[in-house]
N, CA and C of each residue as an Amber inpcrd file, in Angstrom:
protein
   627
 -30.8510000 -45.5490000  30.8970000 -31.9330000 -46.4140000  30.4280000
 -31.5310000 -47.8610000  30.6550000 -32.4480000 -48.7010000  31.1840000
 -32.0830000 -50.0510000  31.5410000 -31.9840000 -50.9400000  30.3200000
 -31.5740000 -52.1890000  30.5590000 -31.2780000 -53.0950000  29.4620000
 -32.5320000 -53.4750000  28.6820000 -33.6560000 -53.6840000  29.3570000
 -34.8940000 -54.0410000  28.6650000 -35.3340000 -52.9430000  27.6970000
 -35.2280000 -51.6770000  28.1220000 -35.6420000 -50.5710000  27.2710000
 -34.7020000 -50.4160000  26.0870000 -33.3980000 -50.6290000  26.2860000
 -32.4460000 -50.6210000  25.1830000 -32.7950000 -51.7050000  24.1760000
 -33.1020000 -52.8920000  24.6930000 -33.4130000 -54.0350000  23.8450000
 -34.6610000 -53.7750000  23.0140000 -35.7110000 -53.2450000  23.6630000
 -36.9730000 -52.9860000  22.9660000 -36.8400000 -51.8580000  21.9470000
 -36.0810000 -50.7970000  22.3010000 -35.8820000 -49.6830000  21.3740000
 -35.1540000 -50.1340000  20.1220000 -34.1160000 -50.9490000  20.2850000
 -33.3860000 -51.4730000  19.1320000 -34.2850000 -52.3840000  18.2970000
 -35.1160000 -53.1710000  18.9850000 -36.0240000 -54.0620000  18.2810000
 -37.0130000 -53.3090000  17.4310000 -37.5690000 -52.2270000  17.9790000
 -38.5330000 -51.4110000  17.2280000 -37.8600000 -50.7810000  16.0090000
 -36.6420000 -50.2840000  16.1980000 -35.9150000 -49.6610000  15.0900000
 -35.6580000 -50.6470000  13.9580000 -35.1720000 -51.8420000  14.2940000
 -34.9060000 -52.8540000  13.2860000 -36.1880000 -53.2870000  12.5890000
 -37.2760000 -53.3860000  13.3690000 -38.5480000 -53.8050000  12.8010000
 -39.0580000 -52.7990000  11.7700000 -38.9150000 -51.4920000  12.0640000
 -39.3510000 -50.4610000  11.1180000 -38.5530000 -50.5220000   9.8240000
 -37.2580000 -50.7720000   9.9510000 -36.4160000 -50.8680000   8.7500000
 -36.8040000 -52.0740000   7.9070000 -37.0500000 -53.2040000   8.5830000
 -37.4210000 -54.4270000   7.8770000 -38.7520000 -54.2450000   7.1470000
 -39.7260000 -53.5860000   7.8100000 -41.0280000 -53.3460000   7.1890000
 -40.8760000 -52.5480000   5.8970000 -39.9440000 -51.6150000   5.9030000
 -39.7400000 -50.7580000   4.7340000 -39.0770000 -51.4990000   3.5790000
 -38.2300000 -52.4620000   3.9020000 -37.3970000 -53.0740000   2.8760000
 -37.9290000 -54.4050000   2.3410000 -38.7190000 -55.1140000   3.1440000
 -39.1130000 -56.4610000   2.7670000 -40.6250000 -56.5990000   2.6680000
 -41.0530000 -57.7410000   2.1810000 -42.4710000 -58.0020000   1.9610000
 -43.1850000 -58.2720000   3.2740000 -44.5380000 -58.2720000   3.2150000
 -45.3560000 -58.4810000   4.4030000 -45.1820000 -59.8960000   4.9600000
 -44.9920000 -60.8810000   4.0920000 -44.8400000 -62.2510000   4.5600000
 -43.5810000 -62.4090000   5.4120000 -42.4940000 -61.8270000   4.9410000
 -41.2410000 -61.9240000   5.6910000 -41.3460000 -61.1610000   7.0030000
 -42.0100000 -60.0020000   6.9630000 -42.2010000 -59.2070000   8.1770000
 -42.9930000 -59.9920000   9.2130000 -44.0510000 -60.6920000   8.7720000
 -44.8510000 -61.4850000   9.6980000 -44.0350000 -62.5740000  10.3660000
 -43.1950000 -63.2320000   9.5850000 -42.3510000 -64.2810000  10.1460000
 -41.3560000 -63.7100000  11.1470000 -40.7070000 -62.5930000  10.7630000
 -39.7320000 -61.9770000  11.6660000 -40.3910000 -61.4530000  12.9350000
 -41.6030000 -60.8930000  12.8040000 -42.3170000 -60.4070000  13.9810000
 -42.6420000 -61.5500000  14.9220000 -43.0780000 -62.6840000  14.3550000
 -43.3880000 -63.8500000  15.1820000 -42.1410000 -64.3500000  15.9160000
 -41.0200000 -64.4080000  15.1960000 -39.7720000 -64.8700000  15.8080000
 -39.3040000 -63.8860000  16.8820000 -39.4150000 -62.5860000  16.6020000
 -38.9670000 -61.5680000  17.5590000 -39.7740000 -61.6290000  18.8520000
 -41.0900000 -61.7610000  18.7260000 -41.9320000 -61.8340000  19.9110000
 -41.5980000 -63.0560000  20.7500000 -41.3220000 -64.1710000  20.0920000
 -40.9360000 -65.3750000  20.8300000 -39.5930000 -65.2110000  21.5190000
 -38.6480000 -64.5740000  20.8290000 -37.3270000 -64.3580000  21.4290000
 -37.4170000 -63.4300000  22.6350000 -38.2300000 -62.3680000  22.5310000
 -38.4110000 -61.4510000  23.6560000 -39.0350000 -62.1840000  24.8400000
 -40.0620000 -62.9960000  24.5570000 -40.7130000 -63.7570000  25.6250000
 -39.7620000 -64.7250000  26.2940000 -38.9440000 -65.4150000  25.4930000
 -37.9760000 -66.3610000  26.0560000 -36.9360000 -65.6300000  26.8890000
 -36.4900000 -64.4750000  26.4050000 -35.4860000 -63.6940000  27.1380000
 -36.0120000 -63.2420000  28.4880000 -37.2250000 -62.6770000  28.5220000
 -37.8020000 -62.2190000  29.7880000 -38.0720000 -63.3790000  30.7340000
 -38.5350000 -64.5100000  30.1850000 -38.7680000 -65.6870000  31.0190000
 -37.4600000 -66.2100000  31.6000000 -36.4120000 -66.1900000  30.7810000
 -35.1000000 -66.6360000  31.2410000 -34.5820000 -65.7480000  32.3640000
 -34.7500000 -64.4380000  32.2110000 -34.3320000 -63.5070000  33.2560000
 -35.1200000 -63.7260000  34.5460000 -36.3980000 -64.0640000  34.3900000
 -37.2430000 -64.2980000  35.5560000 -36.8280000 -65.5640000  36.2840000
 -36.5320000 -66.5950000  35.5220000 -36.2010000 -67.8730000  36.1410000
 -34.8860000 -67.8140000  36.9010000 -33.9070000 -67.1460000  36.3200000
 -32.6110000 -67.1060000  36.9990000 -32.5060000 -65.9220000  37.9540000
 -33.5640000 -65.0590000  37.9690000 -33.6410000 -63.9350000  38.9040000
 -32.4010000 -63.0540000  38.8420000 -32.0590000 -62.6860000  37.6450000
 -30.9120000 -61.7930000  37.4680000 -31.3370000 -60.3600000  37.6540000
 -30.3590000 -59.4860000  37.8220000 -30.6240000 -58.0870000  38.0970000
 -31.2600000 -57.3950000  36.9030000 -30.9650000 -57.8730000  35.6750000
 -31.5210000 -57.2230000  34.5050000 -33.0480000 -57.2360000  34.5340000
 -33.6460000 -58.3450000  34.9760000 -35.1020000 -58.4030000  35.0370000
 -35.6320000 -57.6190000  36.2270000 -34.8730000 -57.5920000  37.3030000
 -35.3430000 -56.8690000  38.4900000 -35.4150000 -55.3740000  38.2440000
 -34.6630000 -54.8750000  37.2310000 -34.7840000 -53.4670000  36.8900000
 -36.2030000 -53.1300000  36.4440000 -36.8930000 -54.1120000  35.8510000
 -38.2150000 -53.8640000  35.3020000 -39.3020000 -53.9750000  36.3560000
 -39.2460000 -55.0040000  37.1990000 -40.3270000 -55.2360000  38.1560000
 -39.8470000 -55.4330000  39.5850000 -38.5460000 -55.4790000  39.8180000
 -38.0490000 -55.8380000  41.1290000 -38.2060000 -54.7430000  42.1630000
 -38.3760000 -55.1700000  43.4350000 -38.5150000 -54.2330000  44.5390000
 -37.1610000 -53.8960000  45.1530000 -36.1390000 -54.7270000  44.8030000
 -34.8470000 -54.4900000  45.4090000 -34.0750000 -53.4010000  44.6710000
 -34.5860000 -52.9220000  43.5680000 -33.8940000 -51.8960000  42.7960000
 -34.4380000 -50.5240000  43.1700000 -34.2520000 -49.5720000  42.2770000
 -34.6830000 -48.2010000  42.5400000 -36.1300000 -47.9540000  42.1280000
 -36.9130000 -49.0180000  41.9780000 -38.3060000 -48.8590000  41.5530000
 -39.0880000 -47.9920000  42.5320000 -38.9680000 -48.2960000  43.8320000
 -39.7010000 -47.5280000  44.8360000 -39.2580000 -46.0740000  44.8560000
 -37.9530000 -45.8570000  44.7220000 -37.4440000 -44.4880000  44.7030000
 -37.9470000 -43.7390000  43.4720000 -37.9990000 -44.4140000  42.3450000
 -38.5080000 -43.7790000  41.1340000 -39.9730000 -43.3920000  41.2880000
 -40.7690000 -44.2530000  41.9230000 -42.1750000 -43.9310000  42.1420000
 -42.3270000 -42.7180000  43.0610000 -41.4470000 -42.6200000  44.0720000
 -41.4670000 -41.4610000  44.9590000 -41.1140000 -40.1900000  44.1910000
 -40.1570000 -40.3020000  43.2760000 -39.7720000 -39.1580000  42.4550000
 -40.9380000 -38.7190000  41.5820000 -41.6190000 -39.6890000  40.9570000
 -42.7840000 -39.3600000  40.1330000 -43.8680000 -38.6760000  40.9540000
 -44.1300000 -39.2200000  42.1420000 -45.1660000 -38.6500000  43.0050000
 -44.8100000 -37.2300000  43.4180000 -43.5320000 -37.0110000  43.7180000
 -43.0920000 -35.6700000  44.1180000 -43.2470000 -34.6720000  42.9740000
 -42.8340000 -35.0770000  41.7710000 -42.9590000 -34.1910000  40.6150000
 -44.4230000 -33.8550000  40.3420000 -45.2900000 -34.8430000  40.4880000
 -46.7190000 -34.6010000  40.2580000 -47.2920000 -33.6740000  41.3280000
 -46.8570000 -33.8610000  42.5640000 -47.3270000 -32.9790000  43.6500000
 -46.8490000 -31.5440000  43.4480000 -45.6310000 -31.3880000  42.9370000
 -45.1200000 -30.0470000  42.6420000 -46.0020000 -29.3750000  41.5950000
 -46.3930000 -30.1510000  40.5780000 -47.2730000 -29.6000000  39.5390000
 -48.6330000 -29.2270000  40.1190000 -49.1620000 -30.0710000  40.9950000
 -50.4650000 -29.7860000  41.6080000 -50.3940000 -28.5470000  42.4990000
 -49.3250000 -28.4480000  43.2980000 -49.1870000 -27.3080000  44.2030000
 -49.0720000 -25.9870000  43.4470000 -48.5600000 -26.0250000  42.2360000
 -48.4490000 -24.8030000  41.4280000 -49.7050000 -24.5830000  40.5880000
 -50.7430000 -25.3900000  40.8500000 -51.9960000 -25.3120000  40.0800000
 -51.7450000 -25.5610000  38.5960000 -50.7620000 -26.4360000  38.3260000
 -50.3880000 -26.8410000  36.9690000 -49.9580000 -25.6510000  36.1060000
 -49.4000000 -24.6290000  36.7790000 -48.8310000 -23.4850000  36.0690000
 -47.3150000 -23.5920000  35.9560000 -46.7250000 -24.5180000  36.7120000
 -45.2870000 -24.7120000  36.6730000 -44.5540000 -23.8720000  37.7130000
 -43.3860000 -24.3370000  38.1030000 -42.5820000 -23.6380000  39.1100000
 -41.3180000 -23.0350000  38.5030000 -41.1460000 -23.1770000  37.2160000
 -39.9600000 -22.6290000  36.5630000 -38.9740000 -23.7110000  36.1860000
 -38.3200000 -23.5340000  35.0760000 -37.3620000 -24.5240000  34.5790000
 -36.1610000 -24.6120000  35.5180000 -35.8070000 -25.8250000  35.8960000
 -34.6470000 -26.0570000  36.7470000 -34.9190000 -26.0690000  38.2340000
 -36.1640000 -25.8400000  38.6410000 -36.4990000 -25.7770000  40.0680000
 -36.9130000 -27.1380000  40.6130000 -37.5510000 -27.9540000  39.7960000
 -38.0920000 -29.2430000  40.2390000 -37.0250000 -30.1630000  40.8480000
 -35.8090000 -30.2560000  40.2990000 -34.7970000 -31.1300000  40.9170000
 -34.5280000 -30.8150000  42.3800000 -34.6630000 -29.5640000  42.7940000
 -34.4750000 -29.2210000  44.2010000 -35.5900000 -29.8100000  45.0680000
 -36.8230000 -29.7500000  44.5870000 -37.9550000 -30.3320000  45.3090000
 -37.7750000 -31.8400000  45.4640000 -37.3580000 -32.4930000  44.4000000
 -37.2000000 -33.9430000  44.4240000 -36.0760000 -34.3540000  45.3660000
 -34.9890000 -33.5940000  45.3550000 -33.8790000 -33.8970000  46.2540000
 -34.3160000 -33.7970000  47.7130000 -35.0640000 -32.7530000  48.0410000
 -35.5430000 -32.5900000  49.4150000 -36.5000000 -33.7040000  49.8190000
 -37.3010000 -34.1780000  48.8690000 -38.2260000 -35.2660000  49.1740000
 -37.4790000 -36.5640000  49.4520000 -36.3480000 -36.7660000  48.7810000
 -35.5830000 -38.0020000  48.9540000 -34.6320000 -37.9570000  50.1380000
 -33.9800000 -36.8250000  50.3590000 -32.9170000 -36.7430000  51.3500000
 -33.2090000 -35.7750000  52.4910000 -34.2560000 -34.9640000  52.3460000
 -34.5310000 -33.9880000  53.3930000 -33.6120000 -32.7810000  53.2790000
 -33.5300000 -32.0270000  54.3670000 -32.7000000 -30.8150000  54.3710000
 -31.6880000 -30.7980000  55.5190000 -31.6120000 -31.8690000  56.2700000
 -30.7440000 -31.9270000  57.4510000 -29.5910000 -32.8950000  57.1890000
 -28.4030000 -32.5030000  57.6650000 -27.2070000 -33.3480000  57.5860000
 -26.8670000 -33.7540000  56.1420000 -26.9690000 -32.8250000  55.2590000
 -26.6150000 -33.0770000  53.8620000 -25.1860000 -32.5840000  53.6320000
 -24.2770000 -33.4440000  53.1420000 -22.9000000 -33.0060000  52.8900000
 -22.8480000 -31.8280000  51.9250000 -21.9760000 -30.8880000  52.2080000
 -21.8670000 -29.6910000  51.3750000 -21.4440000 -30.0390000  49.9580000
 -20.5550000 -31.0340000  49.8240000 -20.0440000 -31.3800000  48.5000000
 -21.0470000 -32.1750000  47.6690000 -22.1520000 -32.5660000  48.2390000
 -23.1480000 -33.3700000  47.5270000 -23.9820000 -32.4840000  46.6030000
 -24.1610000 -32.9190000  45.3900000 -24.9830000 -32.1690000  44.4510000
 -26.4450000 -32.2670000  44.8750000 -27.0030000 -31.1680000  45.3270000
 -28.3130000 -31.1990000  45.9580000 -29.4470000 -30.9990000  44.9460000
 -29.4170000 -31.8050000  43.9250000 -30.4960000 -31.8360000  42.9310000
 -30.7310000 -33.2820000  42.5240000 -31.9210000 -33.5600000  42.0460000
 -32.2640000 -34.9060000  41.5890000 -33.2720000 -34.7640000  40.4520000
 -32.9620000 -35.3460000  39.3100000 -33.8460000 -35.2140000  38.1510000
 -35.1390000 -35.9950000  38.3630000 -36.1350000 -35.6580000  37.5670000
 -37.4590000 -36.2660000  37.7130000 -37.5350000 -37.6620000  37.1000000
 -36.5070000 -38.0890000  36.3810000 -36.4870000 -39.4110000  35.7530000
 -37.6500000 -39.6160000  34.7850000 -38.2580000 -38.5530000  34.3370000
 -39.3600000 -38.6390000  33.3810000 -39.4900000 -37.2800000  32.6920000
 -39.2230000 -37.2330000  31.4180000 -39.2110000 -35.9750000  30.6880000
 -40.5650000 -35.2790000  30.7240000 -41.6450000 -36.0290000  30.5900000
 -42.9780000 -35.4400000  30.5110000 -43.4360000 -34.8960000  31.8570000
 -43.1680000 -35.6380000  32.9450000 -43.5050000 -35.1410000  34.2780000
 -42.6670000 -33.9180000  34.6290000 -41.3930000 -33.9600000  34.2580000
 -40.5170000 -32.8290000  34.5320000 -41.0010000 -31.5830000  33.7880000
 -41.4290000 -31.7610000  32.5450000 -41.9410000 -30.6300000  31.7720000
 -43.2190000 -30.0840000  32.3850000 -44.1050000 -30.9750000  32.8240000
 -45.3530000 -30.5510000  33.4630000 -45.0780000 -29.7390000  34.7170000
 -44.1470000 -30.2030000  35.5540000 -43.8360000 -29.4980000  36.7930000
 -43.0650000 -28.2030000  36.5260000 -42.2580000 -28.1850000  35.4760000
 -41.4410000 -27.0080000  35.1730000 -42.2690000 -25.8650000  34.5810000
 -43.0110000 -26.1740000  33.5170000 -43.6880000 -25.1160000  32.7700000
 -45.2010000 -25.2520000  32.7670000 -45.7340000 -26.1910000  33.5190000
 -47.1760000 -26.2960000  33.6640000 -47.8590000 -26.9780000  32.4940000
 -49.1780000 -27.0260000  32.5640000 -49.9560000 -27.7410000  31.5600000
 -49.8830000 -27.0550000  30.1970000 -49.8090000 -25.7160000  30.1640000
 -49.7080000 -25.0090000  28.8890000 -48.3930000 -25.3110000  28.1840000
 -47.3200000 -25.3000000  28.9530000 -46.0220000 -25.6280000  28.3730000
 -45.9650000 -27.0640000  27.8950000 -46.5490000 -27.9780000  28.6760000
 -46.5720000 -29.3830000  28.2760000 -47.3810000 -29.5680000  26.9960000
 -48.4790000 -28.8510000  26.8690000 -49.3000000 -28.9420000  25.6570000
 -48.5130000 -28.4840000  24.4330000 -47.7040000 -27.4490000  24.5860000
 -46.8750000 -26.9740000  23.4710000 -45.8480000 -28.0320000  23.0720000
 -45.2300000 -28.6620000  24.0740000 -44.2490000 -29.7100000  23.8000000
 -44.9200000 -30.8960000  23.1230000 -46.0940000 -31.2970000  23.6240000
 -46.8230000 -32.4110000  23.0300000 -47.2500000 -32.0970000  21.5990000
 -47.6530000 -30.8540000  21.3600000 -48.0340000 -30.4560000  19.9990000
 -46.8500000 -30.5800000  19.0510000 -45.6780000 -30.1390000  19.5010000
 -44.4810000 -30.2240000  18.6590000 -44.1430000 -31.6710000  18.3240000
 -44.1310000 -32.5350000  19.3470000 -43.7680000 -33.9280000  19.0990000
 -44.8580000 -34.6600000  18.3260000 -46.1200000 -34.2800000  18.5160000
 -47.2000000 -34.8840000  17.7360000 -47.0580000 -34.5070000  16.2660000
 -46.7470000 -33.2360000  15.9960000 -46.5070000 -32.7800000  14.6280000
 -45.3340000 -33.5370000  14.0160000 -44.2590000 -33.6520000  14.7880000
 -43.0650000 -34.3330000  14.2990000 -43.3550000 -35.8060000  14.0320000
 -44.1040000 -36.4300000  14.9260000 -44.4260000 -37.8450000  14.7680000
 -45.3230000 -38.0700000  13.5600000 -46.2960000 -37.1820000  13.3530000
 -47.2050000 -37.3070000  12.2210000 -46.4510000 -37.2750000  10.8970000
 -45.5620000 -36.2970000  10.7440000 -44.8260000 -36.1810000   9.4860000
 -43.7510000 -37.2580000   9.3480000 -43.2580000 -37.7640000  10.4820000
 -42.2990000 -38.8670000  10.4160000 -42.9770000 -40.1260000   9.8850000
 -44.1910000 -40.4090000  10.3760000 -44.9480000 -41.5600000   9.8810000
 -45.3080000 -41.3660000   8.4100000 -45.7390000 -40.1610000   8.0530000
 -46.1120000 -39.8580000   6.6720000 -44.9190000 -40.0290000   5.7380000
 -43.7550000 -39.5780000   6.1720000 -42.5430000 -39.7190000   5.3570000
 -42.1660000 -41.1850000   5.2110000 -42.2870000 -41.9390000   6.2820000
 -41.9320000 -43.3620000   6.2610000 -42.8390000 -44.1390000   5.3150000
 -44.1170000 -43.7920000   5.2870000 -45.0820000 -44.5110000   4.4560000
 -44.9570000 -44.1250000   2.9820000 -44.6910000 -42.8550000   2.7140000
 -44.7230000 -42.3680000   1.3380000 -43.4070000 -42.5220000   0.5870000
 -42.2970000 -42.5700000   1.3090000 -40.9890000 -42.6250000   0.6500000
 -40.3590000 -44.0070000   0.8090000 -39.3620000 -44.2750000  -0.0170000
 -38.5980000 -45.5100000   0.0620000 -37.1680000 -45.2050000   0.4850000
 -36.5380000 -46.1910000   1.0880000 -35.1520000 -46.0190000   1.5020000
 -35.0090000 -45.8960000   3.0020000 -33.7990000 -46.1130000   3.4610000
 -33.5250000 -46.0800000   4.8950000 -33.6810000 -44.6810000   5.4820000
 -33.3450000 -43.6600000   4.7000000 -33.4010000 -42.2950000   5.2100000
 -34.8170000 -41.9180000   5.6310000 -35.8120000 -42.4390000   4.9420000
 -37.2010000 -42.1120000   5.2650000 -37.6260000 -42.6570000   6.6170000
 -36.9590000 -43.7060000   7.0690000 -37.3190000 -44.2850000   8.3520000
 -36.5450000 -43.7300000   9.5310000 -35.5380000 -42.9050000   9.2620000
 -34.6980000 -42.3720000  10.3400000 -35.4830000 -41.5130000  11.3370000
 -36.2960000 -40.5230000  10.8830000 -37.0280000 -39.7030000  11.8620000
 -37.9360000 -40.5180000  12.7760000 -38.6490000 -41.5070000  12.2090000
 -39.5470000 -42.3230000  13.0190000 -38.7710000 -43.1700000  14.0180000
 -37.6410000 -43.7160000  13.5980000 -36.8000000 -44.5040000  14.5130000
 -36.2830000 -43.6330000  15.6560000 -35.8780000 -42.4130000  15.3460000
 -35.3750000 -41.4990000  16.3690000 -36.4690000 -41.1720000  17.3780000
 -37.6880000 -40.9230000  16.8870000 -38.7880000 -40.5900000  17.7890000
 -39.1860000 -41.7700000  18.6570000 -39.1760000 -42.9700000  18.1090000
 -39.4790000 -44.1600000  18.9030000 -38.4480000 -44.3400000  20.0130000
 -37.1840000 -44.1230000  19.6750000 -36.1330000 -44.2130000  20.6850000
 -36.2880000 -43.1230000  21.7340000 -36.6930000 -41.9220000  21.2960000
 -36.8820000 -40.8060000  22.2290000 -37.9720000 -41.1190000  23.2490000
 -39.0550000 -41.7430000  22.7900000 -40.1460000 -42.0920000  23.7040000
 -39.6470000 -43.0340000  24.7860000 -38.8550000 -44.0280000  24.4090000
 -38.3200000 -44.9680000  25.3960000 -37.3550000 -44.2810000  26.3520000
 -36.5010000 -43.4180000  25.8090000 -35.5120000 -42.7370000  26.6520000
 -36.1800000 -41.7480000  27.5980000 -37.2420000 -41.0870000  27.1310000
 -37.8640000 -40.0160000  27.9210000 -38.4870000 -40.5130000  29.2160000
 -38.8390000 -41.7860000  29.2810000 -39.4290000 -42.3340000  30.5130000
 -38.5230000 -43.3660000  31.1680000 -37.3700000 -43.6000000  30.5760000
 -36.4820000 -44.6150000  31.1360000 -35.1970000 -44.0490000  31.7190000
 -34.6410000 -43.0570000  31.0540000 -33.3830000 -42.4800000  31.5170000
 -33.6190000 -41.5270000  32.6800000 -32.6090000 -41.3580000  33.5160000
 -32.7380000 -40.4770000  34.6770000 -32.9780000 -39.0380000  34.2480000
 -32.2950000 -38.6050000  33.2040000 -32.5040000 -37.2410000  32.7120000
 -32.0130000 -37.1640000  31.2800000 -32.8270000 -36.5710000  30.4030000
 -32.4030000 -36.4150000  29.0070000 -32.0720000 -34.9650000  28.6900000
 -32.2450000 -34.0810000  29.6660000 -31.9680000 -32.6730000  29.4020000
 -30.4870000 -32.4460000  29.1120000 -29.6150000 -33.2380000  29.7460000
 -28.1820000 -33.0660000  29.5610000 -27.6040000 -34.0440000  28.5420000
 -28.4570000 -34.8780000  27.9350000 -27.9920000 -35.8440000  26.9420000
 -28.0530000 -35.1990000  25.5530000 -26.9360000 -34.6150000  25.1470000
 -26.9010000 -33.8670000  23.8900000 -27.2260000 -34.7390000  22.6910000
 -26.8380000 -36.0110000  22.7410000 -27.0630000 -36.8870000  21.5980000
 -28.5520000 -37.0520000  21.3170000 -29.3820000 -37.0050000  22.3710000
 -30.8320000 -37.1300000  22.1780000 -31.3630000 -35.9540000  21.3880000
 -30.9580000 -34.7610000  21.7760000 -31.4530000 -33.5580000  21.1050000
 -30.8380000 -33.3940000  19.7270000 -29.6210000 -33.8870000  19.5290000
 -29.0490000 -33.9030000  18.1870000 -29.8650000 -34.8220000  17.2810000
 -30.3050000 -35.9500000  17.8490000 -31.1450000 -36.8650000  17.0830000
 -32.4630000 -36.2320000  16.6900000 -33.1040000 -35.5150000  17.6250000
 -34.3490000 -34.8210000  17.3150000 -34.1170000 -33.7700000  16.2340000
 -32.9790000 -33.0820000  16.3170000 -32.6370000 -32.0940000  15.2920000
 -32.4640000 -32.7290000  13.9210000 -31.8430000 -33.9030000  13.8740000
 -31.6690000 -34.6120000  12.6070000 -33.0230000 -35.0210000  12.0340000
 -33.8980000 -35.5460000  12.8970000 -35.2390000 -35.9320000  12.4530000
 -36.0030000 -34.7340000  11.9000000 -35.9130000 -33.6140000  12.6090000
 -36.5990000 -32.4020000  12.1660000 -36.0270000 -31.9040000  10.8390000
 -34.7220000 -31.9970000  10.6730000 -34.0870000 -31.5360000   9.4290000
 -34.5150000 -32.3900000   8.2460000 -34.5860000 -33.7130000   8.4360000
 -34.9940000 -34.6040000   7.3460000 -36.4340000 -34.3150000   6.9310000
 -37.3120000 -34.1510000   7.9260000 -38.7190000 -33.8460000   7.6260000
 -38.8460000 -32.5030000   6.9210000 -38.0940000 -31.5090000   7.3930000
 -38.1450000 -30.1810000   6.7810000 -37.6810000 -30.2250000   5.3280000
 -36.6040000 -30.9440000   5.0570000 -36.1070000 -31.0450000   3.6850000
 -37.1150000 -31.7460000   2.7910000 -37.8030000 -32.7470000   3.3350000
 -38.8260000 -33.4360000   2.5420000 -39.9920000 -32.5040000   2.2200000
 -40.4520000 -31.7380000   3.2220000 -41.5440000 -30.7890000   2.9930000
 -41.1260000 -29.6830000   2.0240000 -39.8840000 -29.2580000   2.1430000
 -39.3900000 -28.2170000   1.2330000 -39.3360000 -28.7320000  -0.2030000
 -38.9440000 -29.9980000  -0.3340000 -38.9160000 -30.5880000  -1.6680000
 -40.3010000 -30.6770000  -2.2810000 -41.3050000 -30.9990000  -1.4580000
 -42.6730000 -31.0570000  -1.9670000 -43.1690000 -29.6760000  -2.3710000
 -42.7960000 -28.6540000  -1.6170000 -43.1990000 -27.2940000  -1.9740000
 -42.5820000 -26.8700000  -3.3010000 -41.3270000 -27.2230000  -3.5210000
 -40.6700000 -26.8650000  -4.7820000 -41.3150000 -27.5890000  -5.9530000
 -41.6890000 -28.8670000  -5.7540000 -42.3680000 -29.6080000  -6.8110000
 -43.7210000 -28.9780000  -7.1330000 -44.4260000 -28.5460000  -6.0860000
 -45.7350000 -27.9150000  -6.2930000 -45.5960000 -26.5950000  -7.0550000
 -44.5720000 -25.8040000  -6.7260000 -44.3480000 -24.5400000  -7.4060000
 -43.9760000 -24.7490000  -8.8780000 -43.2230000 -25.8070000  -9.1590000
 -42.8390000 -26.1000000 -10.5360000 -44.0640000 -26.4760000 -11.3620000
 -45.0130000 -27.1980000 -10.7480000 -46.2160000 -27.5830000 -11.4580000
 -47.0900000 -26.3580000 -11.7780000 -47.1000000 -25.4020000 -10.8510000
 -47.9360000 -24.2070000 -11.0440000 -47.3640000 -23.3030000 -12.1290000
 -46.0230000 -23.0860000 -12.0570000 -45.4010000 -22.1480000 -12.9820000
 -44.8140000 -22.8700000 -14.2050000
């Protein structure tokens, strides 16, 4: 994940924590200052034409290659009539689109990730599989927001912060399938939400009996 996405993900996380702990007036001031700092940072990167800014919009980086990867993954999904080609097959298609099949060194790892979790899922398991994944994350996001709004304390904001970071990583990192820390984070978010729901069920049962 590039520097801009790291910066924005951390900013969103800190902002959610501040909203939970402080008043609306302070949040408004901090939001105004943060937006100005982000604008100044991006403008500064643009003026000095450093590589950090070129990661976002530059043509000299891997932007064109990433677009080709996205196009290839989408074409794979279309060719399978959005039914999917099977988990783990898409990297082979992408590698062939980038490097071809001729004069490839034997020792070279002949796979290339889709650089986008959602496109990779669509090409792997089709539209039905993607809908199941979206349903799971939508459910998780809904209860994460509900927990953040209804409860107090830093722990209540952890699931939402993890999901916000996951969204940034899922479209920024080359591949999150092998990043165990990402899935451990999702597991932690799911565990916190589950414990909160379980606690509400126990409270409801105590009221009934």
